[in-house]
Coordinates of C-alpha atoms in Angstrom, one line a residue:
X1 CA -17.1 -21.3 -12.0
X2 CA -16.2 -21.8 -15.6
X3 CA -12.6 -21.6 -16.6
X4 CA -11.0 -21.0 -20.0
X5 CA -7.6 -21.9 -21.3
X6 CA -4.8 -21.7 -18.7
X7 CA -7.3 -21.0 -16.0
X8 CA -8.6 -17.6 -16.8
X9 CA -11.7 -17.1 -14.8
X10 CA -14.9 -16.3 -16.7
X11 CA -15.4 -13.0 -14.8
X12 CA -11.9 -11.8 -15.6
X13 CA -12.2 -12.9 -19.3
X14 CA -15.4 -10.8 -19.6
X15 CA -13.7 -7.8 -18.0
X16 CA -10.8 -8.1 -20.3
X17 CA -13.0 -8.4 -23.3
X18 CA -14.7 -5.1 -22.4
X19 CA -11.5 -3.2 -21.9
X20 CA -11.4 -1.7 -25.4
X21 CA -11.1 1.8 -24.0
X22 CA -8.0 0.8 -22.1
X23 CA -5.6 0.1 -25.0
X24 CA -7.2 -1.8 -27.9
X25 CA -9.8 -4.4 -28.6
X26 CA -8.9 -7.6 -26.8
X27 CA -9.6 -10.7 -29.0
X28 CA -11.9 -13.3 -27.6
X29 CA -10.2 -15.9 -25.4
X30 CA -11.6 -18.7 -27.5
X31 CA -10.3 -17.0 -30.7
X32 CA -6.8 -16.9 -29.1
X33 CA -6.6 -20.6 -28.4
X34 CA -5.0 -21.7 -31.7
X35 CA -2.4 -18.9 -31.5
X36 CA -1.6 -19.7 -27.9
X37 CA -1.1 -23.3 -28.8
X38 CA 1.3 -22.3 -31.6
X39 CA 3.4 -20.0 -29.5
X40 CA 3.5 -22.2 -26.4
X41 CA 4.3 -25.5 -28.2
X42 CA 7.6 -26.9 -27.1
X43 CA 10.5 -26.4 -29.5
X44 CA 11.5 -29.4 -31.6
X45 CA 14.2 -31.5 -30.0
X46 CA 17.6 -31.1 -31.6
X47 CA 20.9 -32.8 -31.2
X48 CA 22.5 -29.7 -29.6
X49 CA 21.3 -27.4 -26.8
X50 CA 23.4 -24.6 -28.2
X51 CA 21.7 -21.2 -28.5
X52 CA 20.0 -20.6 -31.9
X53 CA 21.0 -17.1 -33.0
X54 CA 18.1 -16.3 -35.3
X55 CA 17.0 -12.7 -35.2
X56 CA 14.1 -11.9 -33.0
X57 CA 10.7 -10.9 -34.4
X58 CA 10.1 -7.3 -33.4
X59 CA 7.0 -6.5 -35.5
X60 CA 4.0 -6.9 -33.2
X61 CA 1.2 -8.8 -35.0
X62 CA -2.4 -7.7 -34.7
X63 CA -3.2 -10.8 -32.5
X64 CA -0.8 -11.1 -29.6
X65 CA -1.5 -14.7 -28.3
X66 CA -0.8 -13.7 -24.7
X67 CA -2.5 -10.3 -24.8
X68 CA -4.6 -11.0 -21.7
X69 CA -1.6 -12.2 -19.7
X70 CA 0.4 -9.2 -20.9
X71 CA -2.4 -6.8 -19.9
X72 CA -2.9 -8.2 -16.4
X73 CA 0.9 -8.5 -15.9
X74 CA 1.5 -4.9 -16.8
X75 CA -1.3 -3.7 -14.5
X76 CA 0.0 -5.9 -11.7
X77 CA 3.5 -4.6 -12.0
X78 CA 2.2 -1.0 -12.2
X79 CA 0.4 -1.5 -8.9
X80 CA 3.5 -3.1 -7.3
X81 CA 5.5 0.0 -8.3
X82 CA 3.1 2.1 -6.2
X83 CA 3.9 0.0 -3.2
X84 CA 7.7 0.3 -3.6
X85 CA 7.4 4.0 -4.2
X86 CA 5.3 4.4 -1.1
X87 CA 8.1 2.8 0.9
X88 CA 10.6 5.3 -0.6
X89 CA 8.3 8.1 0.3
X90 CA 7.8 7.1 3.9
X91 CA 11.3 5.7 4.6
X92 CA 13.7 7.9 2.7
X93 CA 16.8 6.0 1.5
X94 CA 20.3 6.7 2.9
X95 CA 22.0 9.1 0.4
X96 CA 21.5 12.7 0.7
X97 CA 20.2 14.8 -2.2
X98 CA 19.5 12.1 -4.7
X99 CA 17.7 10.0 -2.1
X100 CA 15.6 12.9 -0.8
X101 CA 14.5 13.7 -4.4
X102 CA 13.6 10.1 -5.0
X103 CA 11.4 10.1 -2.0
X104 CA 9.8 13.5 -2.7
X105 CA 7.0 12.1 -4.7
X106 CA 3.5 13.2 -3.9
X107 CA 0.3 11.5 -2.8
X108 CA -1.3 12.6 -6.1
X109 CA 0.8 10.0 -7.9
X110 CA -0.9 7.2 -5.9
X111 CA 1.6 7.0 -3.0
X112 CA 0.3 6.8 0.5
X113 CA 1.8 8.9 3.3
X114 CA 1.2 7.1 6.6
X115 CA 1.8 8.7 10.0
X116 CA 4.3 6.8 12.1
X117 CA 5.5 4.7 9.2
X118 CA 9.1 5.4 9.9
X119 CA 9.0 3.1 12.9
X120 CA 9.8 0.2 10.6
X121 CA 13.3 1.5 10.1
X122 CA 13.8 1.4 13.9
X123 CA 12.3 -2.1 14.2
X124 CA 15.4 -4.0 13.2
X125 CA 14.5 -4.8 9.6
X126 CA 15.2 -2.8 6.4
X127 CA 12.3 -1.1 4.7
X128 CA 13.1 -2.9 1.5
X129 CA 11.8 -6.1 3.1
X130 CA 8.4 -4.4 3.5
X131 CA 8.4 -3.4 -0.1
X132 CA 9.4 -6.9 -1.3
X133 CA 6.7 -8.7 0.7
X134 CA 4.0 -6.2 -0.2
X135 CA 4.9 -6.1 -3.8
X136 CA 5.1 -9.9 -4.0
X137 CA 1.7 -10.3 -2.3
X138 CA 0.0 -7.8 -4.7
X139 CA 1.6 -9.5 -7.8
X140 CA 0.6 -13.0 -6.8
X141 CA -3.0 -11.8 -5.8
X142 CA -3.5 -10.3 -9.3
X143 CA -2.1 -13.3 -11.2
X144 CA -3.9 -15.8 -9.0
X145 CA -7.2 -14.0 -9.6
X146 CA -6.8 -13.9 -13.4
X147 CA -5.0 -17.2 -14.0
X148 CA -5.7 -19.6 -11.2
X149 CA -4.2 -22.7 -12.9
X150 CA -0.7 -21.1 -13.2
X151 CA 2.0 -21.8 -10.7
X152 CA 4.6 -19.6 -9.0
X153 CA 8.3 -20.0 -8.5
X154 CA 9.2 -17.5 -5.7
X155 CA 12.0 -16.5 -3.4
X156 CA 10.5 -17.4 -0.1
X157 CA 7.4 -18.2 2.0
X158 CA 5.7 -16.0 4.6
X159 CA 7.7 -17.6 7.5
X160 CA 9.7 -14.4 8.1
X161 CA 6.5 -12.4 8.5
X162 CA 5.0 -15.0 10.9
X163 CA 8.1 -14.6 13.0
X164 CA 8.0 -10.8 13.0
X165 CA 4.6 -9.4 13.9
X166 CA 5.7 -5.7 13.6
X167 CA 6.9 -6.2 10.0
X168 CA 3.8 -8.2 9.3
X169 CA 1.6 -5.2 10.3
X170 CA 3.6 -2.8 8.1
X171 CA 3.3 -5.1 5.1
X172 CA -0.4 -5.5 5.7
X173 CA -0.9 -1.8 6.0
X174 CA 1.0 -1.2 2.8
X175 CA -1.0 -3.8 0.9
X176 CA -4.3 -2.4 2.1
X177 CA -3.5 1.1 1.1
X178 CA -1.9 0.4 -2.3
X179 CA -4.3 0.6 -5.1
X180 CA -4.7 1.8 -8.7
X181 CA -6.9 4.9 -9.1
X182 CA -9.5 3.0 -11.1
X183 CA -12.0 0.7 -9.3
X184 CA -12.5 -1.5 -12.3
X185 CA -8.9 -2.3 -12.6
X186 CA -8.7 -3.0 -8.8
X187 CA -11.7 -5.4 -9.2
X188 CA -9.8 -7.1 -12.0
X189 CA -6.6 -7.6 -10.1
X190 CA -8.0 -8.6 -6.7
X191 CA -6.1 -8.4 -3.5
X192 CA -5.8 -10.2 -0.1
X193 CA -8.7 -9.5 2.1
X194 CA -7.1 -10.5 5.4
X195 CA -3.7 -11.1 7.0
X196 CA -4.2 -14.8 6.7
X197 CA -4.9 -14.6 3.0
X198 CA -1.8 -12.4 2.5
X199 CA 0.4 -15.0 4.2
X200 CA -1.2 -17.8 2.1
X201 CA -0.5 -15.9 -1.1
X202 CA 3.2 -15.5 -0.1
X203 CA 3.4 -19.2 0.7
X204 CA 2.2 -19.9 -2.9
X205 CA 5.1 -17.9 -4.2
X206 CA 7.7 -19.7 -2.1
X207 CA 6.3 -23.2 -1.7
X208 CA 7.3 -24.6 -5.2
X209 CA 10.9 -25.5 -5.8
X210 CA 10.7 -27.2 -9.2
X211 CA 8.5 -26.6 -12.3
X212 CA 6.2 -29.3 -13.6
X213 CA 6.5 -30.0 -17.4
X214 CA 3.7 -28.4 -19.4
X215 CA 2.6 -26.0 -16.6
X216 CA 3.1 -22.2 -16.7
X217 CA 4.9 -20.5 -13.9
X218 CA 5.2 -16.9 -12.9
X219 CA 8.6 -15.7 -11.6
X220 CA 8.9 -12.3 -9.9
X221 CA 11.4 -9.9 -8.4
X222 CA 9.3 -7.3 -6.6
X223 CA 12.4 -5.3 -5.8
X224 CA 15.5 -6.2 -7.8
X225 CA 18.6 -4.2 -6.8
X226 CA 18.0 -4.0 -3.1
X227 CA 21.2 -2.1 -2.3
X228 CA 20.4 0.5 -5.0
X229 CA 16.8 0.8 -3.6
X230 CA 18.1 1.5 -0.1
X231 CA 20.4 4.2 -1.5
X232 CA 17.8 5.8 -3.8
X233 CA 19.3 4.4 -7.0
X234 CA 17.9 2.4 -9.9
X235 CA 15.9 -0.7 -9.1
X236 CA 13.4 -2.9 -10.9
X237 CA 10.1 -4.6 -10.4
X238 CA 10.2 -7.6 -12.7
X239 CA 7.8 -10.4 -13.7
X240 CA 8.2 -13.2 -16.1
X241 CA 6.1 -16.2 -17.4
X242 CA 7.9 -19.4 -18.2
X243 CA 6.8 -22.7 -19.8
X244 CA 9.0 -25.8 -20.1
X245 CA 12.1 -23.9 -19.1
X246 CA 11.8 -20.9 -21.4
X247 CA 10.5 -17.3 -21.1
X248 CA 7.3 -16.6 -23.0
X249 CA 6.4 -13.2 -21.4
X250 CA 8.3 -10.5 -19.5
X251 CA 7.4 -7.3 -17.9
X252 CA 9.8 -4.9 -16.0
X253 CA 9.2 -1.5 -14.4
X254 CA 12.1 0.9 -13.7
X255 CA 10.4 3.1 -11.2
X256 CA 13.4 5.5 -10.7
X257 CA 14.3 5.8 -14.4
X258 CA 13.5 9.3 -15.8
X259 CA 10.8 9.0 -18.5
X260 CA 12.6 11.5 -20.7
X261 CA 15.8 9.5 -20.5
X262 CA 14.0 6.2 -21.4
X263 CA 12.1 7.7 -24.3
X264 CA 15.2 9.2 -25.7
X265 CA 16.8 5.8 -26.0
X266 CA 18.0 4.7 -29.5
X267 CA 15.7 1.8 -29.7
X268 CA 12.6 3.8 -28.9
X269 CA 13.3 6.5 -31.5
X270 CA 12.5 5.5 -35.1
X271 CA 15.5 3.3 -36.2
X272 CA 16.5 5.6 -39.1
X273 CA 16.6 8.7 -36.8
X274 CA 18.5 6.8 -34.2
X275 CA 21.0 5.5 -36.7
X276 CA 21.6 9.0 -38.0
X277 CA 22.1 10.3 -34.5
X278 CA 24.6 7.5 -33.7
X279 CA 26.5 8.2 -36.9
X280 CA 26.6 11.9 -35.9
X281 CA 28.1 10.9 -32.6
X282 CA 25.0 11.8 -30.5
X283 CA 25.2 9.1 -27.8
X284 CA 22.3 8.2 -25.6
X285 CA 22.9 10.1 -22.3
X286 CA 23.2 7.3 -19.8
X287 CA 26.1 8.7 -17.8
X288 CA 25.5 8.2 -14.1
X289 CA 22.2 6.5 -14.8
X290 CA 22.4 4.8 -11.4
X291 CA 22.0 8.1 -9.6
X292 CA 20.0 10.0 -12.3
X293 CA 16.8 9.1 -10.7
X294 CA 13.1 9.9 -11.4
X295 CA 12.4 12.7 -9.0
X296 CA 8.6 13.1 -9.3
X297 CA 7.1 10.3 -11.4
X298 CA 6.8 6.5 -11.3
X299 CA 9.3 5.7 -14.1
X300 CA 8.8 3.4 -17.1
X301 CA 7.6 -0.1 -17.9
X302 CA 8.6 -2.4 -20.7
X303 CA 6.8 -5.6 -21.8
X304 CA 7.5 -8.4 -24.3
X305 CA 5.9 -11.6 -25.5
X306 CA 7.9 -14.3 -27.3
X307 CA 7.8 -13.5 -31.0
X308 CA 5.7 -10.4 -30.6
X309 CA 8.1 -7.5 -29.9
X310 CA 8.6 -5.1 -27.1
X311 CA 6.8 -2.0 -25.9
X312 CA 7.6 0.8 -23.4
X313 CA 5.2 3.1 -21.6
X314 CA 5.1 5.5 -18.7
X315 CA 4.0 4.0 -15.4
X316 CA 0.9 5.6 -14.0
X317 CA -1.3 5.1 -11.0
X318 CA -4.3 3.9 -13.1
X319 CA -4.9 3.0 -16.6
X320 CA -2.0 1.8 -18.8
X321 CA -0.4 4.7 -20.6
X322 CA 0.0 4.7 -24.4
X323 CA 2.9 2.4 -25.5
X324 CA 5.7 3.0 -27.8
X325 CA 7.7 0.4 -29.7
X326 CA 11.2 -0.7 -28.8
X327 CA 13.2 -2.0 -31.8
X328 CA 17.0 -2.1 -32.2
X329 CA 16.9 -3.7 -35.6
X330 CA 17.6 -0.5 -37.6
X331 CA 20.5 0.6 -35.5
X332 CA 24.1 0.3 -36.6
X333 CA 25.5 -3.2 -36.1
X334 CA 28.2 -3.8 -33.4
X335 CA 31.8 -3.2 -34.4
X336 CA 33.7 -6.3 -35.2
X337 CA 36.8 -7.4 -33.2
X338 CA 39.9 -5.3 -34.1
X339 CA 43.5 -6.4 -34.5
X340 CA 44.4 -6.2 -30.9
X341 CA 45.4 -9.7 -29.7
X342 CA 43.4 -11.4 -27.0
X343 CA 40.2 -10.3 -25.3
X344 CA 41.1 -6.6 -25.8
X345 CA 40.0 -6.9 -29.4
X346 CA 36.5 -6.2 -28.2
X347 CA 37.4 -2.9 -26.7
X348 CA 35.1 -1.0 -29.1
X349 CA 32.0 -2.5 -27.5
X350 CA 30.3 -0.8 -24.5
X351 CA 29.9 -3.2 -21.6
X352 CA 26.9 -3.0 -19.3
X353 CA 28.3 -4.1 -15.9
X354 CA 28.2 -3.8 -12.1
X355 CA 31.7 -3.2 -10.9
X356 CA 30.7 -3.4 -7.3
X357 CA 29.0 -6.7 -7.6
X358 CA 30.0 -9.3 -5.0
X359 CA 29.0 -12.2 -7.3
X360 CA 30.9 -11.4 -10.5
X361 CA 34.5 -10.5 -11.6
X362 CA 34.7 -7.0 -13.0
X363 CA 38.4 -7.5 -13.8
X364 CA 37.6 -10.2 -16.3
X365 CA 35.2 -7.8 -18.0
X366 CA 37.9 -5.2 -18.1
X367 CA 40.1 -7.6 -20.1
X368 CA 37.5 -7.3 -22.9
X369 CA 36.8 -3.6 -22.5
X370 CA 40.5 -2.8 -22.2
X371 CA 40.9 0.9 -22.0
X372 CA 37.3 1.5 -22.8
X373 CA 35.9 0.3 -19.5
X374 CA 35.4 3.8 -18.3
X375 CA 32.6 4.2 -20.9
X376 CA 30.8 1.2 -19.5
X377 CA 27.2 1.5 -18.2
X378 CA 27.1 0.7 -14.5
X379 CA 23.9 -0.7 -12.9
X380 CA 23.4 -2.7 -9.7
X381 CA 20.1 -4.4 -10.7
X382 CA 20.4 -7.4 -13.1
X383 CA 17.0 -6.6 -14.5
X384 CA 17.9 -3.0 -15.1
X385 CA 21.0 -4.1 -17.0
X386 CA 18.9 -6.2 -19.4
X387 CA 16.3 -3.5 -19.8
X388 CA 18.9 -0.8 -20.6
X389 CA 20.5 -3.2 -23.2
X390 CA 17.1 -3.6 -24.8
X391 CA 16.8 0.2 -25.1
X392 CA 20.4 0.9 -26.1
X393 CA 22.8 0.4 -29.0
X394 CA 23.6 -2.9 -30.7
X395 CA 27.2 -2.3 -29.7
X396 CA 26.4 -2.9 -26.0
X397 CA 27.2 -6.2 -24.5
X398 CA 27.1 -7.9 -21.1
X399 CA 29.5 -10.5 -19.6
X400 CA 28.6 -11.6 -16.1
X401 CA 31.7 -13.6 -15.0
X402 CA 30.9 -15.5 -11.8
X403 CA 33.4 -15.6 -8.9
X404 CA 32.4 -19.1 -8.1
X405 CA 33.6 -22.2 -10.0
X406 CA 32.1 -23.6 -13.2
X407 CA 30.2 -26.9 -13.3
X408 CA 26.6 -27.9 -12.7
X409 CA 25.3 -26.8 -9.3
X410 CA 28.6 -25.2 -8.3
X411 CA 27.8 -21.5 -9.0
X412 CA 24.0 -21.2 -8.7
X413 CA 22.2 -18.0 -9.5
X414 CA 18.6 -17.4 -8.7
X415 CA 16.1 -17.5 -11.6
X416 CA 14.2 -14.5 -10.4
X417 CA 17.2 -12.4 -11.2
X418 CA 17.1 -13.5 -14.9
X419 CA 13.5 -14.2 -15.9
X420 CA 11.6 -11.7 -18.0
X421 CA 14.2 -9.1 -18.9
X422 CA 16.4 -11.4 -21.1
X423 CA 13.3 -11.8 -23.2
X424 CA 13.0 -8.0 -23.5
X425 CA 16.5 -7.9 -25.0
X426 CA 16.1 -10.7 -27.5
X427 CA 12.7 -9.5 -28.6
X428 CA 13.8 -5.9 -29.1
X429 CA 16.2 -6.7 -31.9
X430 CA 19.1 -9.0 -32.9
X431 CA 20.3 -10.3 -29.5
X432 CA 21.3 -13.5 -27.8
X433 CA 21.5 -14.4 -24.1
X434 CA 23.3 -17.5 -23.0
X435 CA 25.6 -18.6 -20.3
X436 CA 29.4 -18.4 -20.6
X437 CA 29.5 -21.6 -22.6
X438 CA 27.0 -20.5 -25.1
X439 CA 24.2 -22.6 -23.6
X440 CA 20.6 -21.5 -23.2
X441 CA 19.6 -20.2 -19.7
X442 CA 17.2 -22.9 -18.4
X443 CA 14.3 -22.0 -16.1
X444 CA 13.0 -25.5 -15.4
X445 CA 15.6 -26.8 -12.9
X446 CA 14.1 -25.3 -9.8
X447 CA 14.7 -21.8 -8.4
X448 CA 18.3 -21.7 -9.4
X449 CA 20.2 -21.8 -12.8
X450 CA 21.7 -25.2 -12.0
X451 CA 23.3 -26.1 -15.4
X452 CA 24.5 -22.7 -16.5
X453 CA 27.5 -20.6 -15.5
X454 CA 27.5 -16.8 -15.9
X455 CA 25.8 -14.8 -18.6
X456 CA 26.7 -13.4 -22.0
X457 CA 24.2 -11.0 -23.7
X458 CA 25.2 -9.5 -27.0
X459 CA 24.1 -8.7 -30.5
X460 CA 23.8 -11.7 -32.9
X461 CA 26.7 -10.3 -34.9
X462 CA 29.2 -10.5 -32.1
X463 CA 27.8 -13.0 -29.6
X464 CA 29.6 -16.1 -31.1
X465 CA 33.0 -14.2 -31.2
X466 CA 32.6 -13.2 -27.5
X467 CA 31.6 -16.7 -26.4
X468 CA 34.6 -18.2 -28.3
X469 CA 37.0 -15.8 -26.6
X470 CA 35.5 -16.5 -23.2
X471 CA 36.1 -20.2 -23.8
X472 CA 39.8 -19.5 -24.3
X473 CA 40.2 -17.9 -20.9
X474 CA 40.9 -20.4 -18.0
X475 CA 38.0 -20.9 -15.7
X476 CA 38.3 -21.4 -11.9
X477 CA 38.4 -25.0 -10.8

């Protein structure tokens, strides 16, 4: 079989080239080659690995060099959303009213009601594990079909399923019954045809521990925010493509985020209108977003390609919905530090945080928020936090202060919690994402962030000041 650049199969390339009615005319794969080379070329070496704070390009050019990868990735994530929502439908989460509403989606949305499915909850393993394994298998199957030369950096192999036949059967049933309502799209994505093939796909995702230079790798989180998922809260289905340690493509779905809430976000509205609303004190209504769940639909999906802007669209059970642009550039800049001494000078910022997190120190964030912490945006999922920052105001910032000590390899966070959505933030407008020391997040050191400690995400106009203040606070030994 003939293969094109980066391993796109000939059949897939032909299908993509004919998908004009889906969204737009997809340029020929061969025509894309020069643009792909330009975007994917490694950055010139410099004497410092400090983060460059140049503003992101948010105007999407006519020729997106990764348009085919983006298209397949969005379809694959959309299908994975159906699997996770099916789990919520069949195994309602724990909380009462909010959880029941989250699970009350109908089969017309593409979910599958299966008799006897609740038995998984009694089998000694949480339903979120079924959603994770099924979502991961469906994602890998789609990407492997379209881009067979790409690699995967995943969380785990299929060993847990091999050791638990009951869970294996539930995962297999879910994979078999989850499909987009368009046979052409299903043919494009592909799927495992047997239990053995399903296990082999999962092994692909968990068998690689370190990236090879010059090779592209997909990193995924089929259910990010497992605690929130089990409680009927906000969770994410995230997918990112990395090359030589940096993100080049990111897609995230927020299946429980109300569509009306997402499309009312400041960055989705035309910048002038959003700026006027902000000046008039009309804040984006994100109070209690963790429990303000999508009761009937499938949520929203955002996508970004390095240097080519960010889009948002409604998740469907078939063809991709019409996208809207996400751009924070025209919004009011963040307030500068005031005259209050110490970290509290940043109290006019709005911090996006997870106060209940077992991995980070909320009290340290409260030093910066001062008396304004009560206006913070609280979300359990790390990918949800990045996504909301991409949609929100330029005055929003994130400091993830680890509980563990600083130093290489001493406080390791998994890359699948931080691949894809940081790109959404930096490409949606002026934004920088680094570790606590101002260093780039590196995704070429294995499955963990080995050389980085914590995260600071903030507007270009305030990031340096935040990083400097963080450097003055004593770190744990």
